[in-house]
mmCIF file with all atom_site columns, C-alpha atoms in Angstrom:
data_model
loop_
_atom_site.group_PDB
_atom_site.id
_atom_site.type_symbol
_atom_site.label_atom_id
_atom_site.label_alt_id
_atom_site.label_comp_id
_atom_site.label_asym_id
_atom_site.label_entity_id
_atom_site.label_seq_id
_atom_site.pdbx_PDB_ins_code
_atom_site.Cartn_x
_atom_site.Cartn_y
_atom_site.Cartn_z
_atom_site.occupancy
_atom_site.B_iso_or_equiv
_atom_site.pdbx_formal_charge
_atom_site.auth_seq_id
_atom_site.auth_comp_id
_atom_site.auth_asym_id
_atom_site.auth_atom_id
_atom_site.pdbx_PDB_model_num
ATOM 1   C CA . MET R 1 1   ? 0.000   0.000  0.000  1.00 67.00 ? 501 MET R CA 1
ATOM 2   C CA . LYS R 1 2   ? 1.335   3.397  -0.956 1.00 68.00 ? 502 LYS R CA 1
ATOM 3   C CA . ASN R 1 3   ? 1.350   5.760  2.041  1.00 68.00 ? 503 ASN R CA 1
ATOM 4   C CA . HIS R 1 4   ? 2.938   8.877  0.541  1.00 65.00 ? 504 HIS R CA 1
ATOM 5   C CA . VAL R 1 5   ? 1.896   11.398 -2.114 1.00 67.00 ? 505 VAL R CA 1
ATOM 6   C CA . TRP R 1 6   ? 3.500   14.523 -3.556 1.00 71.00 ? 506 TRP R CA 1
ATOM 7   C CA . VAL R 1 7   ? 1.532   17.675 -2.720 1.00 69.00 ? 507 VAL R CA 1
ATOM 8   C CA . ASP R 1 8   ? 2.847   21.132 -3.586 1.00 73.00 ? 508 ASP R CA 1
ATOM 9   C CA . GLY R 1 9   ? 6.388   19.818 -3.878 1.00 76.00 ? 509 GLY R CA 1
ATOM 10  C CA . GLN R 1 10  ? 6.248   18.050 -0.511 1.00 70.00 ? 510 GLN R CA 1
ATOM 11  C CA . LEU R 1 11  ? 6.076   14.350 0.175  1.00 57.00 ? 511 LEU R CA 1
ATOM 12  C CA . ARG R 1 12  ? 3.165   13.762 2.563  1.00 61.00 ? 512 ARG R CA 1
ATOM 13  C CA . GLN R 1 13  ? 2.259   10.678 4.523  1.00 66.00 ? 513 GLN R CA 1
ATOM 14  C CA . THR R 1 14  ? -1.402  9.886  3.860  1.00 59.00 ? 514 THR R CA 1
ATOM 15  C CA . ASN R 1 15  ? -1.926  7.712  6.917  1.00 64.00 ? 515 ASN R CA 1
ATOM 16  C CA . LYS R 1 16  ? -0.331  9.984  9.526  1.00 75.00 ? 516 LYS R CA 1
ATOM 17  C CA . GLN R 1 17  ? -1.580  9.606  13.081 1.00 82.00 ? 517 GLN R CA 1
ATOM 18  C CA . PHE R 1 18  ? -2.120  12.294 15.697 1.00 84.00 ? 518 PHE R CA 1
ATOM 19  C CA . SER R 1 19  ? 0.582   10.736 17.864 1.00 85.00 ? 519 SER R CA 1
ATOM 20  C CA . ALA R 1 20  ? 3.121   11.294 15.054 1.00 81.00 ? 520 ALA R CA 1
ATOM 21  C CA . LEU R 1 21  ? 2.797   15.088 15.267 1.00 87.00 ? 521 LEU R CA 1
ATOM 22  C CA . LYS R 1 22  ? 5.336   17.243 17.066 1.00 89.00 ? 522 LYS R CA 1
ATOM 23  C CA . GLN R 1 23  ? 4.460   18.209 20.638 1.00 94.00 ? 523 GLN R CA 1
ATOM 24  C CA . LYS R 1 24  ? 3.944   21.888 19.761 1.00 95.00 ? 524 LYS R CA 1
ATOM 25  C CA . GLN R 1 25  ? 1.567   20.913 16.957 1.00 92.00 ? 525 GLN R CA 1
ATOM 26  C CA . LYS R 1 26  ? -0.449  18.680 19.309 1.00 92.00 ? 526 LYS R CA 1
ATOM 27  C CA . GLU R 1 27  ? -0.648  21.447 21.902 1.00 95.00 ? 527 GLU R CA 1
ATOM 28  C CA . GLN R 1 28  ? -1.768  23.972 19.285 1.00 94.00 ? 528 GLN R CA 1
ATOM 29  C CA . ILE R 1 29  ? -4.485  21.658 17.957 1.00 94.00 ? 529 ILE R CA 1
ATOM 30  C CA . ASN R 1 30  ? -5.703  20.936 21.500 1.00 94.00 ? 530 ASN R CA 1
ATOM 31  C CA . GLN R 1 31  ? -5.835  24.671 22.198 1.00 95.00 ? 531 GLN R CA 1
ATOM 32  C CA . TRP R 1 32  ? -7.874  25.266 19.032 1.00 95.00 ? 532 TRP R CA 1
ATOM 33  C CA . LEU R 1 33  ? -10.248 22.423 19.978 1.00 95.00 ? 533 LEU R CA 1
ATOM 34  C CA . LYS R 1 34  ? -10.754 23.948 23.434 1.00 94.00 ? 534 LYS R CA 1
ATOM 35  C CA . GLU R 1 35  ? -11.345 27.446 22.067 1.00 94.00 ? 535 GLU R CA 1
ATOM 36  C CA . GLU R 1 36  ? -13.750 26.199 19.416 1.00 94.00 ? 536 GLU R CA 1
ATOM 37  C CA . THR R 1 37  ? -15.712 24.140 21.967 1.00 93.00 ? 537 THR R CA 1
ATOM 38  C CA . GLU R 1 38  ? -15.996 27.234 24.187 1.00 92.00 ? 538 GLU R CA 1
ATOM 39  C CA . ALA R 1 39  ? -17.139 29.299 21.204 1.00 93.00 ? 539 ALA R CA 1
ATOM 40  C CA . TYR R 1 40  ? -19.734 26.653 20.310 1.00 93.00 ? 540 TYR R CA 1
ATOM 41  C CA . TYR R 1 41  ? -21.052 26.712 23.887 1.00 91.00 ? 541 TYR R CA 1
ATOM 42  C CA . SER R 1 42  ? -21.245 30.506 24.015 1.00 91.00 ? 542 SER R CA 1
ATOM 43  C CA . LEU R 1 43  ? -23.153 30.546 20.720 1.00 92.00 ? 543 LEU R CA 1
ATOM 44  C CA . HIS R 1 44  ? -25.581 27.648 21.332 1.00 90.00 ? 544 HIS R CA 1
ATOM 45  C CA . GLN R 1 45  ? -25.643 27.435 25.174 1.00 89.00 ? 545 GLN R CA 1
ATOM 46  C CA . CYS R 1 46  ? -24.994 23.677 24.962 1.00 89.00 ? 546 CYS R CA 1
ATOM 47  C CA . TYR R 1 47  ? -21.983 21.495 24.305 1.00 90.00 ? 547 TYR R CA 1
ATOM 48  C CA . PRO R 1 48  ? -21.588 19.735 20.936 1.00 90.00 ? 548 PRO R CA 1
ATOM 49  C CA . VAL R 1 49  ? -22.927 16.182 20.705 1.00 89.00 ? 549 VAL R CA 1
ATOM 50  C CA . GLY R 1 50  ? -23.115 13.780 17.768 1.00 87.00 ? 550 GLY R CA 1
ATOM 51  C CA . ARG R 1 51  ? -22.946 15.530 14.414 1.00 90.00 ? 551 ARG R CA 1
ATOM 52  C CA . GLN R 1 52  ? -22.456 18.890 16.096 1.00 90.00 ? 552 GLN R CA 1
ATOM 53  C CA . SER R 1 53  ? -18.914 17.775 16.925 1.00 92.00 ? 553 SER R CA 1
ATOM 54  C CA . GLU R 1 54  ? -18.167 17.898 13.205 1.00 93.00 ? 554 GLU R CA 1
ATOM 55  C CA . ASP R 1 55  ? -18.852 21.655 13.225 1.00 93.00 ? 555 ASP R CA 1
ATOM 56  C CA . VAL R 1 56  ? -16.165 22.127 15.859 1.00 94.00 ? 556 VAL R CA 1
ATOM 57  C CA . VAL R 1 57  ? -13.687 19.874 14.037 1.00 95.00 ? 557 VAL R CA 1
ATOM 58  C CA . ASP R 1 58  ? -14.419 21.571 10.681 1.00 95.00 ? 558 ASP R CA 1
ATOM 59  C CA . ASN R 1 59  ? -13.488 24.972 12.118 1.00 95.00 ? 559 ASN R CA 1
ATOM 60  C CA . VAL R 1 60  ? -10.373 23.591 13.803 1.00 95.00 ? 560 VAL R CA 1
ATOM 61  C CA . TYR R 1 61  ? -9.306  21.740 10.658 1.00 95.00 ? 561 TYR R CA 1
ATOM 62  C CA . ALA R 1 62  ? -9.448  25.015 8.723  1.00 95.00 ? 562 ALA R CA 1
ATOM 63  C CA . SER R 1 63  ? -7.005  26.464 11.278 1.00 94.00 ? 563 SER R CA 1
ATOM 64  C CA . ILE R 1 64  ? -4.794  23.377 10.954 1.00 93.00 ? 564 ILE R CA 1
ATOM 65  C CA . GLU R 1 65  ? -4.627  23.797 7.184  1.00 91.00 ? 565 GLU R CA 1
ATOM 66  C CA . ARG R 1 66  ? -3.827  27.518 7.522  1.00 93.00 ? 566 ARG R CA 1
ATOM 67  C CA . ALA R 1 67  ? -0.970  26.612 9.884  1.00 92.00 ? 567 ALA R CA 1
ATOM 68  C CA . GLY R 1 68  ? 0.406   24.150 7.337  1.00 86.00 ? 568 GLY R CA 1
ATOM 69  C CA . ILE R 1 69  ? 0.074   21.103 9.589  1.00 87.00 ? 569 ILE R CA 1
ATOM 70  C CA . TRP R 1 70  ? -0.638  17.941 7.639  1.00 85.00 ? 570 TRP R CA 1
ATOM 71  C CA . ILE R 1 71  ? -2.895  15.401 9.332  1.00 89.00 ? 571 ILE R CA 1
ATOM 72  C CA . PRO R 1 72  ? -5.963  13.593 7.943  1.00 90.00 ? 572 PRO R CA 1
ATOM 73  C CA . TYR R 1 73  ? -9.365  14.968 8.988  1.00 92.00 ? 573 TYR R CA 1
ATOM 74  C CA . GLY R 1 74  ? -10.383 11.607 10.439 1.00 91.00 ? 574 GLY R CA 1
ATOM 75  C CA . GLU R 1 75  ? -7.463  11.670 12.875 1.00 93.00 ? 575 GLU R CA 1
ATOM 76  C CA . VAL R 1 76  ? -8.443  15.104 14.181 1.00 94.00 ? 576 VAL R CA 1
ATOM 77  C CA . TYR R 1 77  ? -12.083 14.019 14.520 1.00 95.00 ? 577 TYR R CA 1
ATOM 78  C CA . GLN R 1 78  ? -11.086 10.811 16.335 1.00 94.00 ? 578 GLN R CA 1
ATOM 79  C CA . HIS R 1 79  ? -8.821  12.774 18.689 1.00 94.00 ? 579 HIS R CA 1
ATOM 80  C CA . TYR R 1 80  ? -11.616 15.276 19.456 1.00 95.00 ? 580 TYR R CA 1
ATOM 81  C CA . ILE R 1 81  ? -14.071 12.486 20.248 1.00 94.00 ? 581 ILE R CA 1
ATOM 82  C CA . SER R 1 82  ? -11.512 10.897 22.585 1.00 94.00 ? 582 SER R CA 1
ATOM 83  C CA . ILE R 1 83  ? -10.873 14.130 24.558 1.00 93.00 ? 583 ILE R CA 1
ATOM 84  C CA . LYS R 1 84  ? -14.327 15.712 24.323 1.00 93.00 ? 584 LYS R CA 1
ATOM 85  C CA . THR R 1 85  ? -15.678 14.402 27.640 1.00 92.00 ? 585 THR R CA 1
ATOM 86  C CA . ARG R 1 86  ? -12.626 15.555 29.591 1.00 92.00 ? 586 ARG R CA 1
ATOM 87  C CA . LEU R 1 87  ? -12.644 18.893 27.793 1.00 91.00 ? 587 LEU R CA 1
ATOM 88  C CA . ILE R 1 88  ? -16.335 19.521 28.489 1.00 89.00 ? 588 ILE R CA 1
ATOM 89  C CA . ASN R 1 89  ? -15.966 18.519 32.154 1.00 92.00 ? 589 ASN R CA 1
ATOM 90  C CA . ARG R 1 90  ? -13.049 20.927 32.507 1.00 90.00 ? 590 ARG R CA 1
ATOM 91  C CA . LEU R 1 91  ? -15.033 23.744 30.871 1.00 88.00 ? 591 LEU R CA 1
ATOM 92  C CA . LYS R 1 92  ? -18.056 23.044 33.124 1.00 89.00 ? 592 LYS R CA 1
ATOM 93  C CA . ALA R 1 93  ? -15.839 23.126 36.224 1.00 91.00 ? 593 ALA R CA 1
ATOM 94  C CA . LYS R 1 94  ? -14.326 26.431 35.095 1.00 88.00 ? 594 LYS R CA 1
ATOM 95  C CA . LYS R 1 95  ? -17.795 27.860 34.464 1.00 86.00 ? 595 LYS R CA 1
ATOM 96  C CA . ASN R 1 96  ? -19.052 26.728 37.885 1.00 88.00 ? 596 ASN R CA 1
ATOM 97  C CA . ALA R 1 97  ? -15.990 28.172 39.609 1.00 88.00 ? 597 ALA R CA 1
ATOM 98  C CA . ASN R 1 98  ? -16.539 31.501 37.858 1.00 84.00 ? 598 ASN R CA 1
ATOM 99  C CA . GLU R 1 99  ? -20.207 31.527 38.889 1.00 84.00 ? 599 GLU R CA 1
ATOM 100 C CA . ARG R 1 100 ? -19.322 30.773 42.542 1.00 85.00 ? 600 ARG R CA 1
ATOM 101 C CA . GLU R 1 101 ? -16.679 33.490 42.527 1.00 84.00 ? 601 GLU R CA 1
ATOM 102 C CA . ALA R 1 102 ? -19.114 36.012 41.059 1.00 82.00 ? 602 ALA R CA 1
ATOM 103 C CA . GLU R 1 103 ? -21.693 34.999 43.644 1.00 81.00 ? 603 GLU R CA 1
ATOM 104 C CA . LEU R 1 104 ? -19.231 35.578 46.502 1.00 81.00 ? 604 LEU R CA 1
ATOM 105 C CA . THR R 1 105 ? -17.988 38.928 45.221 1.00 81.00 ? 605 THR R CA 1
ATOM 106 C CA . SER R 1 106 ? -21.368 40.392 44.276 1.00 71.00 ? 606 SER R CA 1
ATOM 107 C CA . PRO R 1 107 ? -22.803 42.791 46.836 1.00 65.00 ? 607 PRO R CA 1
ATOM 108 C CA . LYS R 1 108 ? -25.752 41.337 48.692 1.00 61.00 ? 608 LYS R CA 1
ATOM 109 C CA . ASP R 1 109 ? -28.895 43.367 49.159 1.00 58.00 ? 609 ASP R CA 1
ATOM 110 C CA . GLU R 1 110 ? -29.610 43.612 52.845 1.00 54.00 ? 610 GLU R CA 1
ATOM 111 C CA . THR R 1 111 ? -33.079 44.865 53.445 1.00 53.00 ? 611 THR R CA 1
ATOM 112 C CA . ASP R 1 112 ? -34.784 45.340 56.749 1.00 48.00 ? 612 ASP R CA 1
ATOM 113 C CA . CYS R 1 113 ? -37.904 43.269 57.170 1.00 38.00 ? 613 CYS R CA 1
#
């Protein structure tokens, strides 16, 4: 099976896995996935499930292509599905912590009964 093709004068591996990326590239992709999931939540007031996850991955994959990182779409989608639960739990915890902090710092109305 042929695993390499020439694209724009570069030899690219067609079956590259997420684990084969450099650490900085992995960190950047994870950051984009986190930001895009937060943006999806702020827009729709719910976290992506099922086919909605493809919207997040589509937007992130556009950023990956702009950055010149070569990885198949399916690998990015598979990676997002594998980290989505942890990512959403972390975002929920952050949101709850922010709400508790705002609740503690907001001035309370003390009225005489």
